Every structure is written in C-alpha cells, then in structure tokens.
Amino acid sequence: MKLLIANRGEIVRRIVKSCSKLNIIPCGVYSEADKDSLYIKFCNDALNIGGFAASDSYLRMDKIVNAAKHLGCDLVHPGYGFLAENAEFSELCKKEGLIFVGPSPGVLNISADKLRAKKVASRVATVLEGKEASNEEEALKVANDIGYPVMLKAAKGGGGRGLRIANSANDISKVFDSSKNESMISFGSDLLFIEKYLEHPRHIEVQILGDNSTIIHLGERECSVQRRHQKLIEETPSPALTKNMRERITDTALAIMKEMKYDNAGTVEFLFKDGSFYFMEVNSRIQVEHPITEEVTGIDIVEQQLNIAAGAGLTIKQDDVKSKGHAIECRINAEHPLSFIPFAGKVKSFIPPPEEMGVRIDSALSSGYEIPSFYDSLIAKLICYGESRIHAIERMRRSLSMFRISGIPSTIPFHVSALNDIRFIEGNYNTSFVDELKPYSSKDGELASAILCQLPRKIKFLENKGYSNEEAWMKSRFSLSNFDNLTNSRWN
Amino acid sequence: MRINVNGNDYNITIIGRKVRANGKEIAVVLGENEITIDGKKFYLDYMEDEEPSLMIVNGMAYIVSKSSDIAGSMKQIKAPISGRIIEVLVKDGEDIKKGQLIFVLEAMKMQNHINSPITAKISDLKVQIGQSVKTGEVLATFV
C-alpha cells in the first residue's frame, strides 16, 4: 500500500517511521517554500504542489487529492493542522476512493463542529457553554448570554489559533477582527467560537484510540505550560491527578467518544480546576504531543491509526495498555526565548543531543536549512523519559543543555527556565505558568557571555573586510592572542 | 571593556589567552563559538546583532550590553521578523511606557506583539497599518 502524507516537517518523518513497520510506502508533498526541506528525503516519492502560503499549498484539497492520485496512493494521512480535522476533505478523499487516515466523515462532522461536539459531550460530561459567531454582533450576543469572561477562538481548527480573551463587550470589539484574521490564515475559515472562559485552569487531555467496535484510552497528558494558548511543554502522567480523578477523567473521555462513535486516534481536551473538569473539545487528529504517551505506554499511535484506517482495526485491548514511568516533551520553536517572536532564517548548525536511552528527538531540521516564513515555528520536539518524574526532568535538563542550535534563536532557554522553576518541579502549575516565569541562567554563563560577546563583533569586522566566516573565526582567535607572550605554545 | 550581562557589570580585559574579569585573572581557551573557563565549556549558540543583544549560551539566555545603561542605548525599535504591520497603537510624539504594546506584526501565521523596550517618547513613527516590513527595519525611533 502507498500512503500520501499531506503535511510538512517533523510529523512527515514521524509517520514515515510507522510506515516502514507496516510495509507501507510513504509519499509526500511540498510547497515551493519547502522544496529543500529534509522531510521530503524520507518519502519514497514526493510531489511539488507549488505555492508558498498554506492557503496555496497544504490547505488546497484539490492539489492534495491530485497528488495522491498522481503518486498512486491508497491512503492519505493529514498529520496535524492544515486539513487534519476538515470533514469536507475526508469526504472528498472518500469520494475519490482514497482512505483518509482519521475519523470517518460522520465523526468529523461532529468533532469539527465545536457546538455539536459540546451537545453530544454534555450527555455524559460537564461542558463549558459556547456558540459560533460569524460577526461581531453575534459574538456580543453569545457573550451576553453566557456571561463574561469569554474566549474567542477559531471554530474550524485548534492549536490556540485566533484565541483571545474578552472581559467585556468593549474587549470583544477590540479583539474580534484579529481573532477572525488569524483563524482565516490558519484554517481558511473566519468563523469563530465564543466560549465561557475559565481563569487559570489546568489543561489535561486524554488520548483515545477507537475502531468501529472498541474504544480504549492511553491515559492523560498535562498540557498547561502554554503561551498565547499554544502548548510548549507536555507531560504524562499529570502531576495534578489522584488515582481516583484519573479514573474519572479517562472514564468520562471514553464515554464522550463512545457517544460520538469515534474511530481512529483522537484526544478529548478538558479544563481542570478545583477538582472539577470541563469538556472543551475533541481533537480528531494525531497531536503534536503524542510521543509522550508512546514513551510511557510503548504503543505506536501512528501504527494504530494506519491499522484502523486500513480496516485491520485496533490490535490492542484496554488491558494491554500498561503505563510505566514519566515522559516530558519540550517543543523547540524558532522563536525569541523571551518574547516568543518567531524567527525565519538560516540555521547555521543543528546538533541535537545524542538519542541515548530515554531521549527521543522528533525533528526534520538540518544544518544549513532556511526556515521559511510561511508556516509555524516548531523545529524540534525533545522527548525525555524517566522511571520517575524527577528522572525525566533531570534527563530533559541535561539534554537541553547539550542541544546546539546556532544561527537562529530558539525556545531552549525558555525550557531550561521552566524546568528549573519550583512550580514545575513541584508539579504545581496552571495555564498562567509562563506569565510568571523568571529567566534562569548561571553566574559562570554570565562571565562566559561577557567574554564571548566580544568575538562576533570582531568577526563581523573581519567579514566586512572580505574574510569568510570560517576565516574570520580563525583570525579572530589569533588576534585575541596578539598580546600573548610568545611562550604560550598550548594555543593552537 | 565594561559589559553588562543580565544586569550585572563585568570589566573584561583580554590580553592574549589571559582574560582579566573584574580585576581577577582567569585562563580561558577559545574555540569556534565556544570558550573554556576553568575546564568548563560554554557554547555560543546564538547572538543577536543588536545592542543590547540576546545571547544564548549553553541553552540559557543572557542579555548583554556594552553599557550598563541599557535603556539609554535603545533609541529605536526594529522589526524582529519580516511580516506585515497589522496594528499601530501609538502616534508620533506620544509618550510610551516600558512594556506598552506599540505594534502588532503578522508573521509565521501569528500575530506578534511588539512592546516598547523603554519608557520614552515616539519621535518618528516609520510604519503604517498594512505595510510590509523586513527583519531589522526600523519601525519607530525614540527620544
């Protein structure tokens, strides 16, 4: 069988790994902006679908379907983002004789419609009130009905895109347009969803796998470390849950997915506060943070997705799911580590820590790669496993300090700060964690920086004089030793 | 040279492979993008071409400035990334506070908030809504 992976970056490489286990031939697509990307090399065959912006490439259903047909694919895996939760796309695949690796169109029609999903979930769980709004007037009416504060978000997608908080009618007027625009550029729809906002909750989700006869869960993930409502660090199990609460939240998630007759892999997202949890939404796709669940359960979620889609069904039962140890994922983004402003540009070198026991790196980045400015800023996922939470934290700290990315700023310093924050160490944090985070650095690092900062200036000066970067480095190294007494033979 | 790192002053004199830091002599070994001090290696992962500048060393962030008066050296605000200005929240001549939101820049599918690094007065607003800007382009100057 042949599979088209209708996505870009690390998730393509991740899906290819499971393909080789199942003897499925992986194919890919790429935009004009991605033609030099490393992930393409992992596909047996790949097609240039043109375009730069997502709306001209990875969001174009016609181009994706044509590529699948052209490459002779039987299945289409949408990855995450882009068309992953688009019911129209899954229907189109079906019509064109392609197997969509994801829930059936009937399920997607419910899960992609945040209001319908809430209605179904409300039969078995407590939900946060909310409704769709296509213009500001409607948004104001919904907010009035459910009461402030409210949250505005993209109705047709997830990932925190378009998400804004409004405490008053005045706030809605201020944020409505920007929320709408961000939703449009991310998902091609400017329909918004207005929902009751819970202040400083924890964000906990449950991983589900289902085929047409069975639905099982693979435990929960704690995803409360977020900025701009986008996840930065995830861990499993959640340090917030007692055994009893864990049973309640996983049972509720199973009940919701049974009501939806869910098939394939999906996640039920909850907000958790003061011992109560509230259903938020169903993410009907593979999620960015799925590796931590794989690390503690030993189950390959993408392999299960492919089995279910191809009609073989689930190859595991609930009793086979045995979680062991603790796993943490740090999302490394090409962003300023303090302001989180994304950075597009050339990666000079990319040297991840060694993938020894308990260290996994999901990435499609390579030295010399030019990060395009059209897509999101995720460049690598660092996943660390430990027999206990503290072991996982220690392994993560060590791996972060060994992760060398140069030429671009990255969120590594953010993660180092987070993993040294007492709230994180104690497992006592919520979605406001990042707002109160203090940068963590070391005294000897300050001294090293004070000396190192003088080098690049010198190098720039030499580069301007016509030396290559390498020559400038060599020269500046010696020029620093100009005043050295010549007895220093160790200098080379 | 006097260097300020994360709010602390360092007096650095480099004489050959010997470095004098705050009057005390230390032995260092320099390599490409790295330095060894007392047997410990420090890697320079990233350095901003700005003043003050962000440095990432061994995965930690350091704000480095040639002068201890960081605020005094910031006379302009530049675009941190290429994109489109979608909101301008200040006017020419307006007094602004440190941390105040002054621009929203759309780049990489995200709306990025650009806050003022200092408390000052806007002396020259160089961009307007809808304008595309390149990385490093001056958006406004301060007095």
PDB file of N, CA and C in Angstrom, chain A residues 244-304:
ATOM      1  N   ASN A 244      -7.948   8.345  41.685  1.00  0.00           N
ATOM      2  CA  ASN A 244      -9.393   8.422  41.558  1.00  0.00           C
ATOM      3  C   ASN A 244      -9.812   9.411  40.464  1.00  0.00           C
ATOM      4  N   MET A 245      -9.181  10.593  40.466  1.00  0.00           N
ATOM      5  CA  MET A 245      -9.502  11.613  39.454  1.00  0.00           C
ATOM      6  C   MET A 245      -9.096  11.131  38.065  1.00  0.00           C
ATOM      7  N   ARG A 246      -7.979  10.417  38.004  1.00  0.00           N
ATOM      8  CA  ARG A 246      -7.508   9.900  36.716  1.00  0.00           C
ATOM      9  C   ARG A 246      -8.546   8.941  36.136  1.00  0.00           C
ATOM     10  N   GLU A 247      -9.069   8.089  36.989  1.00  0.00           N
ATOM     11  CA  GLU A 247     -10.109   7.155  36.538  1.00  0.00           C
ATOM     12  C   GLU A 247     -11.338   7.908  36.054  1.00  0.00           C
ATOM     13  N   ARG A 248     -11.707   8.965  36.804  1.00  0.00           N
ATOM     14  CA  ARG A 248     -12.912   9.726  36.421  1.00  0.00           C
ATOM     15  C   ARG A 248     -12.717  10.411  35.070  1.00  0.00           C
ATOM     16  N   ILE A 249     -11.555  11.030  34.874  1.00  0.00           N
ATOM     17  CA  ILE A 249     -11.341  11.805  33.639  1.00  0.00           C
ATOM     18  C   ILE A 249     -11.214  10.863  32.428  1.00  0.00           C
ATOM     19  N   THR A 250     -10.560   9.710  32.612  1.00  0.00           N
ATOM     20  CA  THR A 250     -10.430   8.786  31.476  1.00  0.00           C
ATOM     21  C   THR A 250     -11.778   8.114  31.178  1.00  0.00           C
ATOM     22  N   ASP A 251     -12.538   7.787  32.234  1.00  0.00           N
ATOM     23  CA  ASP A 251     -13.873   7.207  32.025  1.00  0.00           C
ATOM     24  C   ASP A 251     -14.777   8.188  31.272  1.00  0.00           C
ATOM     25  N   THR A 252     -14.709   9.464  31.671  1.00  0.00           N
ATOM     26  CA  THR A 252     -15.539  10.482  31.025  1.00  0.00           C
ATOM     27  C   THR A 252     -15.137  10.625  29.551  1.00  0.00           C
ATOM     28  N   ALA A 253     -13.823  10.639  29.308  1.00  0.00           N
ATOM     29  CA  ALA A 253     -13.344  10.763  27.925  1.00  0.00           C
ATOM     30  C   ALA A 253     -13.844   9.586  27.079  1.00  0.00           C
ATOM     31  N   LEU A 254     -13.775   8.387  27.637  1.00  0.00           N
ATOM     32  CA  LEU A 254     -14.262   7.205  26.911  1.00  0.00           C
ATOM     33  C   LEU A 254     -15.753   7.327  26.624  1.00  0.00           C
ATOM     34  N   ALA A 255     -16.504   7.793  27.636  1.00  0.00           N
ATOM     35  CA  ALA A 255     -17.963   7.924  27.472  1.00  0.00           C
ATOM     36  C   ALA A 255     -18.289   8.920  26.356  1.00  0.00           C
ATOM     37  N   ILE A 256     -17.539  10.040  26.312  1.00  0.00           N
ATOM     38  CA  ILE A 256     -17.773  11.060  25.274  1.00  0.00           C
ATOM     39  C   ILE A 256     -17.499  10.463  23.888  1.00  0.00           C
ATOM     40  N   MET A 257     -16.381   9.767  23.765  1.00  0.00           N
ATOM     41  CA  MET A 257     -16.006   9.211  22.464  1.00  0.00           C
ATOM     42  C   MET A 257     -16.960   8.088  22.046  1.00  0.00           C
ATOM     43  N   LYS A 258     -17.512   7.369  23.010  1.00  0.00           N
ATOM     44  CA  LYS A 258     -18.500   6.343  22.670  1.00  0.00           C
ATOM     45  C   LYS A 258     -19.770   7.002  22.141  1.00  0.00           C
ATOM     46  N   GLU A 259     -20.162   8.119  22.765  1.00  0.00           N
ATOM     47  CA  GLU A 259     -21.338   8.873  22.295  1.00  0.00           C
ATOM     48  C   GLU A 259     -21.131   9.331  20.849  1.00  0.00           C
ATOM     49  N   MET A 260     -19.877   9.665  20.513  1.00  0.00           N
ATOM     50  CA  MET A 260     -19.572  10.154  19.160  1.00  0.00           C
ATOM     51  C   MET A 260     -19.341   9.019  18.184  1.00  0.00           C
ATOM     52  N   LYS A 261     -19.323   7.795  18.682  1.00  0.00           N
ATOM     53  CA  LYS A 261     -18.961   6.612  17.876  1.00  0.00           C
ATOM     54  C   LYS A 261     -17.621   6.839  17.186  1.00  0.00           C
ATOM     55  N   TYR A 262     -16.671   7.326  17.989  1.00  0.00           N
ATOM     56  CA  TYR A 262     -15.380   7.749  17.464  1.00  0.00           C
ATOM     57  C   TYR A 262     -14.556   6.592  16.930  1.00  0.00           C
ATOM     58  N   ASP A 263     -13.939   6.797  15.770  1.00  0.00           N
ATOM     59  CA  ASP A 263     -12.976   5.818  15.266  1.00  0.00           C
ATOM     60  C   ASP A 263     -11.656   6.530  14.959  1.00  0.00           C
ATOM     61  N   ASN A 264     -10.583   5.794  15.021  1.00  0.00           N
ATOM     62  CA  ASN A 264      -9.216   6.284  14.847  1.00  0.00           C
ATOM     63  C   ASN A 264      -8.698   7.002  16.109  1.00  0.00           C
ATOM     64  N   ALA A 265      -7.538   7.692  15.981  1.00  0.00           N
ATOM     65  CA  ALA A 265      -6.926   8.324  17.154  1.00  0.00           C
ATOM     66  C   ALA A 265      -7.527   9.698  17.376  1.00  0.00           C
ATOM     67  N   GLY A 266      -7.746  10.031  18.624  1.00  0.00           N
ATOM     68  CA  GLY A 266      -8.289  11.341  18.939  1.00  0.00           C
ATOM     69  C   GLY A 266      -7.979  11.692  20.376  1.00  0.00           C
ATOM     70  N   THR A 267      -8.197  12.958  20.706  1.00  0.00           N
ATOM     71  CA  THR A 267      -7.899  13.428  22.059  1.00  0.00           C
ATOM     72  C   THR A 267      -9.103  14.195  22.582  1.00  0.00           C
ATOM     73  N   VAL A 268      -9.453  13.934  23.837  1.00  0.00           N
ATOM     74  CA  VAL A 268     -10.514  14.708  24.472  1.00  0.00           C
ATOM     75  C   VAL A 268      -9.845  15.703  25.403  1.00  0.00           C
ATOM     76  N   GLU A 269     -10.074  17.000  25.142  1.00  0.00           N
ATOM     77  CA  GLU A 269      -9.436  18.043  25.943  1.00  0.00           C
ATOM     78  C   GLU A 269     -10.373  18.525  27.045  1.00  0.00           C
ATOM     79  N   PHE A 270      -9.797  18.636  28.242  1.00  0.00           N
ATOM     80  CA  PHE A 270     -10.560  19.133  29.387  1.00  0.00           C
ATOM     81  C   PHE A 270      -9.828  20.298  30.030  1.00  0.00           C
ATOM     82  N   LEU A 271     -10.604  21.174  30.678  1.00  0.00           N
ATOM     83  CA  LEU A 271     -10.004  22.143  31.583  1.00  0.00           C
ATOM     84  C   LEU A 271     -10.263  21.597  32.979  1.00  0.00           C
ATOM     85  N   PHE A 272      -9.277  21.748  33.848  1.00  0.00           N
ATOM     86  CA  PHE A 272      -9.353  21.158  35.174  1.00  0.00           C
ATOM     87  C   PHE A 272      -9.096  22.247  36.194  1.00  0.00           C
ATOM     88  N   LYS A 273     -10.038  22.427  37.125  1.00  0.00           N
ATOM     89  CA  LYS A 273      -9.859  23.450  38.150  1.00  0.00           C
ATOM     90  C   LYS A 273     -10.625  23.046  39.413  1.00  0.00           C
ATOM     91  N   ASP A 274      -9.979  23.206  40.537  1.00  0.00           N
ATOM     92  CA  ASP A 274     -10.578  22.910  41.841  1.00  0.00           C
ATOM     93  C   ASP A 274     -11.248  21.532  41.876  1.00  0.00           C
ATOM     94  N   GLY A 275     -10.590  20.557  41.336  1.00  0.00           N
ATOM     95  CA  GLY A 275     -11.106  19.191  41.415  1.00  0.00           C
ATOM     96  C   GLY A 275     -12.190  18.851  40.407  1.00  0.00           C
ATOM     97  N   SER A 276     -12.630  19.839  39.600  1.00  0.00           N
ATOM     98  CA  SER A 276     -13.646  19.557  38.580  1.00  0.00           C
ATOM     99  C   SER A 276     -13.024  19.661  37.204  1.00  0.00           C
ATOM    100  N   PHE A 277     -13.534  18.861  36.267  1.00  0.00           N
ATOM    101  CA  PHE A 277     -13.059  19.020  34.908  1.00  0.00           C
ATOM    102  C   PHE A 277     -14.211  19.285  33.950  1.00  0.00           C
ATOM    103  N   TYR A 278     -13.912  20.086  32.943  1.00  0.00           N
ATOM    104  CA  TYR A 278     -14.917  20.548  31.988  1.00  0.00           C
ATOM    105  C   TYR A 278     -14.477  20.144  30.596  1.00  0.00           C
ATOM    106  N   PHE A 279     -15.375  19.540  29.848  1.00  0.00           N
ATOM    107  CA  PHE A 279     -15.054  19.159  28.468  1.00  0.00           C
ATOM    108  C   PHE A 279     -14.841  20.414  27.641  1.00  0.00           C
ATOM    109  N   MET A 280     -13.771  20.455  26.856  1.00  0.00           N
ATOM    110  CA  MET A 280     -13.541  21.605  25.986  1.00  0.00           C
ATOM    111  C   MET A 280     -13.798  21.226  24.541  1.00  0.00           C
ATOM    112  N   GLU A 281     -12.998  20.295  24.010  1.00  0.00           N
ATOM    113  CA  GLU A 281     -13.220  19.867  22.637  1.00  0.00           C
ATOM    114  C   GLU A 281     -12.537  18.544  22.356  1.00  0.00           C
ATOM    115  N   VAL A 282     -12.878  17.982  21.191  1.00  0.00           N
ATOM    116  CA  VAL A 282     -12.225  16.765  20.740  1.00  0.00           C
ATOM    117  C   VAL A 282     -11.267  17.152  19.622  1.00  0.00           C
ATOM    118  N   ASN A 283     -10.023  16.732  19.719  1.00  0.00           N
ATOM    119  CA  ASN A 283      -9.072  16.930  18.627  1.00  0.00           C
ATOM    120  C   ASN A 283      -9.013  15.629  17.858  1.00  0.00           C
ATOM    121  N   SER A 284      -9.549  15.681  16.646  1.00  0.00           N
ATOM    122  CA  SER A 284      -9.710  14.447  15.872  1.00  0.00           C
ATOM    123  C   SER A 284      -8.523  14.232  14.945  1.00  0.00           C
ATOM    124  N   ARG A 285      -7.343  14.141  15.543  1.00  0.00           N
ATOM    125  CA  ARG A 285      -6.117  14.018  14.741  1.00  0.00           C
ATOM    126  C   ARG A 285      -5.019  13.448  15.623  1.00  0.00           C
ATOM    127  N   ILE A 286      -3.891  13.159  15.004  1.00  0.00           N
ATOM    128  CA  ILE A 286      -2.694  12.859  15.788  1.00  0.00           C
ATOM    129  C   ILE A 286      -2.256  14.197  16.351  1.00  0.00           C
ATOM    130  N   GLN A 287      -1.823  14.232  17.609  1.00  0.00           N
ATOM    131  CA  GLN A 287      -1.411  15.519  18.163  1.00  0.00           C
ATOM    132  C   GLN A 287       0.094  15.659  18.238  1.00  0.00           C
ATOM    133  N   VAL A 288       0.535  16.912  18.239  1.00  0.00           N
ATOM    134  CA  VAL A 288       1.967  17.207  18.323  1.00  0.00           C
ATOM    135  C   VAL A 288       2.588  16.446  19.502  1.00  0.00           C
ATOM    136  N   GLU A 289       1.859  16.403  20.630  1.00  0.00           N
ATOM    137  CA  GLU A 289       2.424  15.850  21.867  1.00  0.00           C
ATOM    138  C   GLU A 289       2.218  14.354  22.037  1.00  0.00           C
ATOM    139  N   HIS A 290       1.810  13.642  20.954  1.00  0.00           N
ATOM    140  CA  HIS A 290       1.555  12.206  21.108  1.00  0.00           C
ATOM    141  C   HIS A 290       2.766  11.393  21.567  1.00  0.00           C
ATOM    142  N   PRO A 291       4.030  11.841  21.278  1.00  0.00           N
ATOM    143  CA  PRO A 291       5.163  10.980  21.655  1.00  0.00           C
ATOM    144  C   PRO A 291       5.255  10.653  23.146  1.00  0.00           C
ATOM    145  N   ILE A 292       4.842  11.579  24.028  1.00  0.00           N
ATOM    146  CA  ILE A 292       4.999  11.268  25.466  1.00  0.00           C
ATOM    147  C   ILE A 292       4.133  10.072  25.856  1.00  0.00           C
ATOM    148  N   THR A 293       2.948   9.965  25.239  1.00  0.00           N
ATOM    149  CA  THR A 293       2.081   8.814  25.509  1.00  0.00           C
ATOM    150  C   THR A 293       2.738   7.540  24.981  1.00  0.00           C
ATOM    151  N   GLU A 294       3.357   7.645  23.803  1.00  0.00           N
ATOM    152  CA  GLU A 294       4.048   6.484  23.225  1.00  0.00           C
ATOM    153  C   GLU A 294       5.186   6.034  24.129  1.00  0.00           C
ATOM    154  N   GLU A 295       5.896   6.985  24.727  1.00  0.00           N
ATOM    155  CA  GLU A 295       7.049   6.638  25.560  1.00  0.00           C
ATOM    156  C   GLU A 295       6.636   5.896  26.829  1.00  0.00           C
ATOM    157  N   VAL A 296       5.501   6.274  27.444  1.00  0.00           N
ATOM    158  CA  VAL A 296       5.119   5.585  28.691  1.00  0.00           C
ATOM    159  C   VAL A 296       4.312   4.306  28.441  1.00  0.00           C
ATOM    160  N   THR A 297       3.654   4.208  27.267  1.00  0.00           N
ATOM    161  CA  THR A 297       2.842   3.008  27.012  1.00  0.00           C
ATOM    162  C   THR A 297       3.533   2.020  26.076  1.00  0.00           C
ATOM    163  N   GLY A 298       4.503   2.506  25.311  1.00  0.00           N
ATOM    164  CA  GLY A 298       5.163   1.635  24.334  1.00  0.00           C
ATOM    165  C   GLY A 298       4.295   1.371  23.113  1.00  0.00           C
ATOM    166  N   ILE A 299       3.192   2.106  22.981  1.00  0.00           N
ATOM    167  CA  ILE A 299       2.293   1.904  21.834  1.00  0.00           C
ATOM    168  C   ILE A 299       2.584   2.939  20.755  1.00  0.00           C
ATOM    169  N   ASP A 300       2.713   2.472  19.515  1.00  0.00           N
ATOM    170  CA  ASP A 300       2.932   3.356  18.374  1.00  0.00           C
ATOM    171  C   ASP A 300       1.558   3.849  17.887  1.00  0.00           C
ATOM    172  N   ILE A 301       1.233   5.091  18.198  1.00  0.00           N
ATOM    173  CA  ILE A 301      -0.115   5.612  17.914  1.00  0.00           C
ATOM    174  C   ILE A 301      -0.352   5.729  16.407  1.00  0.00           C
ATOM    175  N   VAL A 302       0.677   6.113  15.665  1.00  0.00           N
ATOM    176  CA  VAL A 302       0.507   6.250  14.209  1.00  0.00           C
ATOM    177  C   VAL A 302       0.268   4.876  13.567  1.00  0.00           C
ATOM    178  N   GLU A 303       0.959   3.867  14.077  1.00  0.00           N
ATOM    179  CA  GLU A 303       0.757   2.500  13.576  1.00  0.00           C
ATOM    180  C   GLU A 303      -0.704   2.076  13.797  1.00  0.00           C
ATOM    181  N   GLN A 304      -1.234   2.390  14.983  1.00  0.00           N
ATOM    182  CA  GLN A 304      -2.634   2.064  15.272  1.00  0.00           C
ATOM    183  C   GLN A 304      -3.567   2.833  14.329  1.00  0.00           C
TER     184      GLN A 304
END
